[in-house]
Short mmCIF file of C-alpha atoms in Angstrom, two decimals:
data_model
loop_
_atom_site.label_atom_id
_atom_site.label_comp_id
_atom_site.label_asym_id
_atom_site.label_seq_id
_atom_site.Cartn_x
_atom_site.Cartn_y
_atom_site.Cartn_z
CA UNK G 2 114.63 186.85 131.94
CA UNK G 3 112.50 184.52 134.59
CA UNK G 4 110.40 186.94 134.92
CA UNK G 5 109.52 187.63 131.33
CA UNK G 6 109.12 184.40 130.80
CA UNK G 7 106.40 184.05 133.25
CA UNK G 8 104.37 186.70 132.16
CA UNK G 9 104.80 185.09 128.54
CA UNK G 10 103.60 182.06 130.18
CA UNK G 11 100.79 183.60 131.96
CA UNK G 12 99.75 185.56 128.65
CA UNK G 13 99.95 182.07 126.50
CA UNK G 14 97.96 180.44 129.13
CA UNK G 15 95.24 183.34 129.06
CA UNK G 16 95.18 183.45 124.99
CA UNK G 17 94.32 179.59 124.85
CA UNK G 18 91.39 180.02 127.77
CA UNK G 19 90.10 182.70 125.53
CA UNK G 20 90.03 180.43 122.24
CA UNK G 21 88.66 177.68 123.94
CA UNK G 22 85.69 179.52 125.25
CA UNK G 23 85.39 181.30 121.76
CA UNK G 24 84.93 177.61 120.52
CA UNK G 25 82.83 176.11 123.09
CA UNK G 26 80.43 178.96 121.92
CA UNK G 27 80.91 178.61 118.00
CA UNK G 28 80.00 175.15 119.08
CA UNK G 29 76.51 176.15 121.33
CA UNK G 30 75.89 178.69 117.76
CA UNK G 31 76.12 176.26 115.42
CA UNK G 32 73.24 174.45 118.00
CA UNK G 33 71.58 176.78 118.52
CA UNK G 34 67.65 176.52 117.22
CA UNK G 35 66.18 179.62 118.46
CA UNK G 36 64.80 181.91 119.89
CA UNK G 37 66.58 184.94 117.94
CA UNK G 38 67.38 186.07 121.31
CA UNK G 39 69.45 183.26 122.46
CA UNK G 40 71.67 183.63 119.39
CA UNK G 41 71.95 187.14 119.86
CA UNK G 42 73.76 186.36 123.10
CA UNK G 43 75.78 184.02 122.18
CA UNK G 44 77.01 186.45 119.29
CA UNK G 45 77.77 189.24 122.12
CA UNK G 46 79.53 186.70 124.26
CA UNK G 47 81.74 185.85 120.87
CA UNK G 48 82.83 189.08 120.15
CA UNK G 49 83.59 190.16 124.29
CA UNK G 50 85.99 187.39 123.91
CA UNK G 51 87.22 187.98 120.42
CA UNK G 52 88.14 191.35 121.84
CA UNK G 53 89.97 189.98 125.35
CA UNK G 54 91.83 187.31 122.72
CA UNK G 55 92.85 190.10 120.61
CA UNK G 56 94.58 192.42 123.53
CA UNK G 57 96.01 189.52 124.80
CA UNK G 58 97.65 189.16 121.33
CA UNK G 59 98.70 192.54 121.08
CA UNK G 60 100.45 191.71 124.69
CA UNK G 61 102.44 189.01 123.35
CA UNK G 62 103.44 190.64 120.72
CA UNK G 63 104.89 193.69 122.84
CA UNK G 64 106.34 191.25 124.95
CA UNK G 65 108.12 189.80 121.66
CA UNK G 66 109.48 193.36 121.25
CA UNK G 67 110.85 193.42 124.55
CA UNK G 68 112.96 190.60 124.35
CA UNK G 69 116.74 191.84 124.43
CA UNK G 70 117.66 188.37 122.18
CA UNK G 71 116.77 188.14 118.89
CA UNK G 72 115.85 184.32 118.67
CA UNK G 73 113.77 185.26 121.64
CA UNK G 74 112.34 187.54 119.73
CA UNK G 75 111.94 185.68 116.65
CA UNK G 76 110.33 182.46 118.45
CA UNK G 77 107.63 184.92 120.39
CA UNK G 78 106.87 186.94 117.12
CA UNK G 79 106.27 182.98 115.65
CA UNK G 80 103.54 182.64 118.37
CA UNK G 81 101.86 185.65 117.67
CA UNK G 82 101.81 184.79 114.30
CA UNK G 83 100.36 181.70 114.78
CA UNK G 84 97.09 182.95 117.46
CA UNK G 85 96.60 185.50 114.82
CA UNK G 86 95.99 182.88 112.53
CA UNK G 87 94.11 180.84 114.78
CA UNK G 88 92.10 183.73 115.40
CA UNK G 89 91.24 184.55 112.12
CA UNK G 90 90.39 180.49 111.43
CA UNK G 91 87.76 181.10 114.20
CA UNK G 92 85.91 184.07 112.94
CA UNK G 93 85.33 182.06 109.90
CA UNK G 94 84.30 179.27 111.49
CA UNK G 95 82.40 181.60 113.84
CA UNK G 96 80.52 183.32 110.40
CA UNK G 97 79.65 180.34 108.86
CA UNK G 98 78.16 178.79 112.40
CA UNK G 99 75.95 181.81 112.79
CA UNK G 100 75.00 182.49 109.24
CA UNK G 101 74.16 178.58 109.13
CA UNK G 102 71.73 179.34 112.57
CA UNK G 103 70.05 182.23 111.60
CA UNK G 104 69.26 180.38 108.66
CA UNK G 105 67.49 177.97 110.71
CA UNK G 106 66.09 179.81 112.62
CA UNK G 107 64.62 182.03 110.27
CA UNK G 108 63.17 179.12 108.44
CA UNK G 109 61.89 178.04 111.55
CA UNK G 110 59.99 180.81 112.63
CA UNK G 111 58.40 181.49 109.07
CA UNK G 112 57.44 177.70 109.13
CA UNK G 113 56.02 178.04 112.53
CA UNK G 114 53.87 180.87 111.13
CA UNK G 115 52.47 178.43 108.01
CA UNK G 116 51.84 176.20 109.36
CA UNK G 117 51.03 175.81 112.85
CA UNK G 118 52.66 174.16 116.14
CA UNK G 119 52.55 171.46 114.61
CA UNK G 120 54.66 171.65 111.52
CA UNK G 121 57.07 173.69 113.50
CA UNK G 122 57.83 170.82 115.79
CA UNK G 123 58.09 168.88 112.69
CA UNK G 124 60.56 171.34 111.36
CA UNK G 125 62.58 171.53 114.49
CA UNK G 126 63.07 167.93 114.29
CA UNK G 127 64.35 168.63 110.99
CA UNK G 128 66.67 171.39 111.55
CA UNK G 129 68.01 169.80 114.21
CA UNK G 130 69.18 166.40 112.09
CA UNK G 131 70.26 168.82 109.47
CA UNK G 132 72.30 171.10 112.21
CA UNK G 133 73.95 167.59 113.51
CA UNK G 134 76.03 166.78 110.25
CA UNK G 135 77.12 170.76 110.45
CA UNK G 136 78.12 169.96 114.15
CA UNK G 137 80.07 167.50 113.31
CA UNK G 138 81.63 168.30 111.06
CA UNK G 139 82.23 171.79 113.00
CA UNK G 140 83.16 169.91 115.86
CA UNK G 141 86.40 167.92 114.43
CA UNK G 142 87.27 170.96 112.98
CA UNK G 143 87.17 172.48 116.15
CA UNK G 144 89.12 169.38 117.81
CA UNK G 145 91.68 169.54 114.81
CA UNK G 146 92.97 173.47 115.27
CA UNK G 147 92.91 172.47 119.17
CA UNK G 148 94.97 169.95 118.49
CA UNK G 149 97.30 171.94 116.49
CA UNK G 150 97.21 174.62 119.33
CA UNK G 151 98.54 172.41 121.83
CA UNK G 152 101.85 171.39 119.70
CA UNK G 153 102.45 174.72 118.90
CA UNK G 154 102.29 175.41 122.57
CA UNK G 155 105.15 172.44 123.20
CA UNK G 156 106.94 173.39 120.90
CA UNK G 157 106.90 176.88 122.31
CA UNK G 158 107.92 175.28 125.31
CA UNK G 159 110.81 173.60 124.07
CA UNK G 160 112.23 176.16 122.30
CA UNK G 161 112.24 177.94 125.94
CA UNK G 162 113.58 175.26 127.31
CA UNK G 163 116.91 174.73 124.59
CA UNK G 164 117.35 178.77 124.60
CA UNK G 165 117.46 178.27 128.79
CA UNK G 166 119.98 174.85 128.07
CA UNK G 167 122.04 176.95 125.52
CA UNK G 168 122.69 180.00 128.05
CA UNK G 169 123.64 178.27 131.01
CA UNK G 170 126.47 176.25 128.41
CA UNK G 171 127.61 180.07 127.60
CA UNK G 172 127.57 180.49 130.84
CA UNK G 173 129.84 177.96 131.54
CA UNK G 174 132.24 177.92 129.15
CA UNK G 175 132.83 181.69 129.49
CA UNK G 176 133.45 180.78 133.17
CA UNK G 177 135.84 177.97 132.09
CA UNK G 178 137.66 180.65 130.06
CA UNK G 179 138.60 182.95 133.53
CA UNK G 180 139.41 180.25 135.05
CA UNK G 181 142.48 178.95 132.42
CA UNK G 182 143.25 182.75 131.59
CA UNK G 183 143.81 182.96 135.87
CA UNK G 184 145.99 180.02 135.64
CA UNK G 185 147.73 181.44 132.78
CA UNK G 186 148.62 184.00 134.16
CA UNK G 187 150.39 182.99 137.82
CA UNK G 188 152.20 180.13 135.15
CA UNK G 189 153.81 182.82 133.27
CA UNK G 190 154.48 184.52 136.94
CA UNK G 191 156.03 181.15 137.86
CA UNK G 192 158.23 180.81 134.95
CA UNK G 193 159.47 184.40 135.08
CA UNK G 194 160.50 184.64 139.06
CA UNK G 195 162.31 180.65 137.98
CA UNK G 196 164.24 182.49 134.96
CA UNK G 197 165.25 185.38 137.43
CA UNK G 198 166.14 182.87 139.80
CA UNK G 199 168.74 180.98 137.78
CA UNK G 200 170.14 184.25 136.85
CA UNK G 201 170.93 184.97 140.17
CA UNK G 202 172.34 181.01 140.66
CA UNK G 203 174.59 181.38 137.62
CA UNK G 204 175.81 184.73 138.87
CA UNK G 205 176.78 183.71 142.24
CA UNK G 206 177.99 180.32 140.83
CA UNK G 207 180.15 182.30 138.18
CA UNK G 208 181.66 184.77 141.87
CA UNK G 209 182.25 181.26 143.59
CA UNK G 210 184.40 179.93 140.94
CA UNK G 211 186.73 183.29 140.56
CA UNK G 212 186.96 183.59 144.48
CA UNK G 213 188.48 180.00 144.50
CA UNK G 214 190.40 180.32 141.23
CA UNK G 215 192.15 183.51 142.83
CA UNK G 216 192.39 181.77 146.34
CA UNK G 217 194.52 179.00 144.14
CA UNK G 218 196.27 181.32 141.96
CA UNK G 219 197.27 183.08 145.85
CA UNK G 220 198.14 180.16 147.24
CA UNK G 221 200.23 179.24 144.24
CA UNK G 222 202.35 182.61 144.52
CA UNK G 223 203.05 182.16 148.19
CA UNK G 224 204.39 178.44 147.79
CA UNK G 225 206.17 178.59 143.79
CA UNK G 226 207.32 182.69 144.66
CA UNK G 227 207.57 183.16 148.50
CA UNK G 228 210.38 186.27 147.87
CA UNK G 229 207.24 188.24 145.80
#
């Protein structure tokens, strides 16, 4: 079990790293003013990770079926349910970041060819105050879900940590069990060799008495009929 757990761990710990660096670059999208270039490899980088988070999921979620507990099972398949969602939060996020840039971008390079160098530093300018309400905004959304992330991830822990607390009580109690059956056991011994034992005493107790009744009885006849 300690070692499952630490390749949970190490798998939790490797599905966050991936989400973070899937948002850092959402975040460097939705900033992103051009060339077309740049945000075609920022997309690439997106979906390489996308595709490490998603294995890494999958992991877990073998892992889950692994587990020889059910509430292990149950609290893992939780987990999994919960990246998947996360996941699925950030590709929208993720569409909507790059749709928003190619926008700009677009409308940046067709204003560049109208009208000059000129306008298109003036529309750069713009783009760029326009992009920084859409950052925002992206941003505590962003902040929010990583927020959300890191409960689920103590709670995760704490669940590991009552299910370890809960097993070693088993543990003990089941020990505390063998250890009253054992003294059971040698008190019923006890009690039977002391019942066997005042058998015997009432047996030889019972001879004692008849050997002196007839020594008395004998010593009766020799003194009351001495001619028998």
């Amino acid at each position: 079990m300690a070692s499952s757990d630490v390749h949970v761990r190490i798998c939790e710990q490797e599905i966050l790293k991936y989400d973070l660096e899937i948002k850092a670059l959402i975040q460097d999208i939705s900033e992103c003013t051009g060339p077309q270039s740049k945000l075609t490899e920022l997309n690439g980088e997106v979906k390489k990770n996308f595709l490490s988070l998603r294995l890494r999921i999958q992991d877990l979620e073998q892992m889950a079926m692994e587990q020889d507990k059910e509430s292990d099972k149950q609290a893992l398949m939780t987990q999994v349910e919960g990246h998947r969602k996360q996941m699925l939060s950030n590709q929208t996020t993720w569409r909507k970041a790059n749709l928003a840039s190619k926008l700009t971008v677009d409308n940046m390079e067709k204003q560049a060819l109208l009208n000059g160098a000129d306008d298109s530093v003036r529309q750069r300018k713009m783009a760029k105050e326009g992009l920084a309400q859409t950052t925002s905004d992206i941003t505590e959304n962003l902040m929010s879900i990583s927020r959300m992330m890191a409960q689920q991830v103590q709670q995760s822990e704490d669940t590991i940590t009552s299910l370890a607390t809960s097993s070693r009580t088993i543990q003990e109690t089941n020990d505390e069990f063998k250890t009253m059956t054992g003294t059971i056991q040698i008190g019923r011994k006890l009690i039977t060799k002391y019942n066997r034992r005042e058998l015997t005493d009432k047996l030889l107790i019972f001879l004692a008495l008849a050997l002196f009744l007839a020594t008395v009885l004998y010593i009766l006849k020799k003194r009351l009929f001495p001619f028998l």
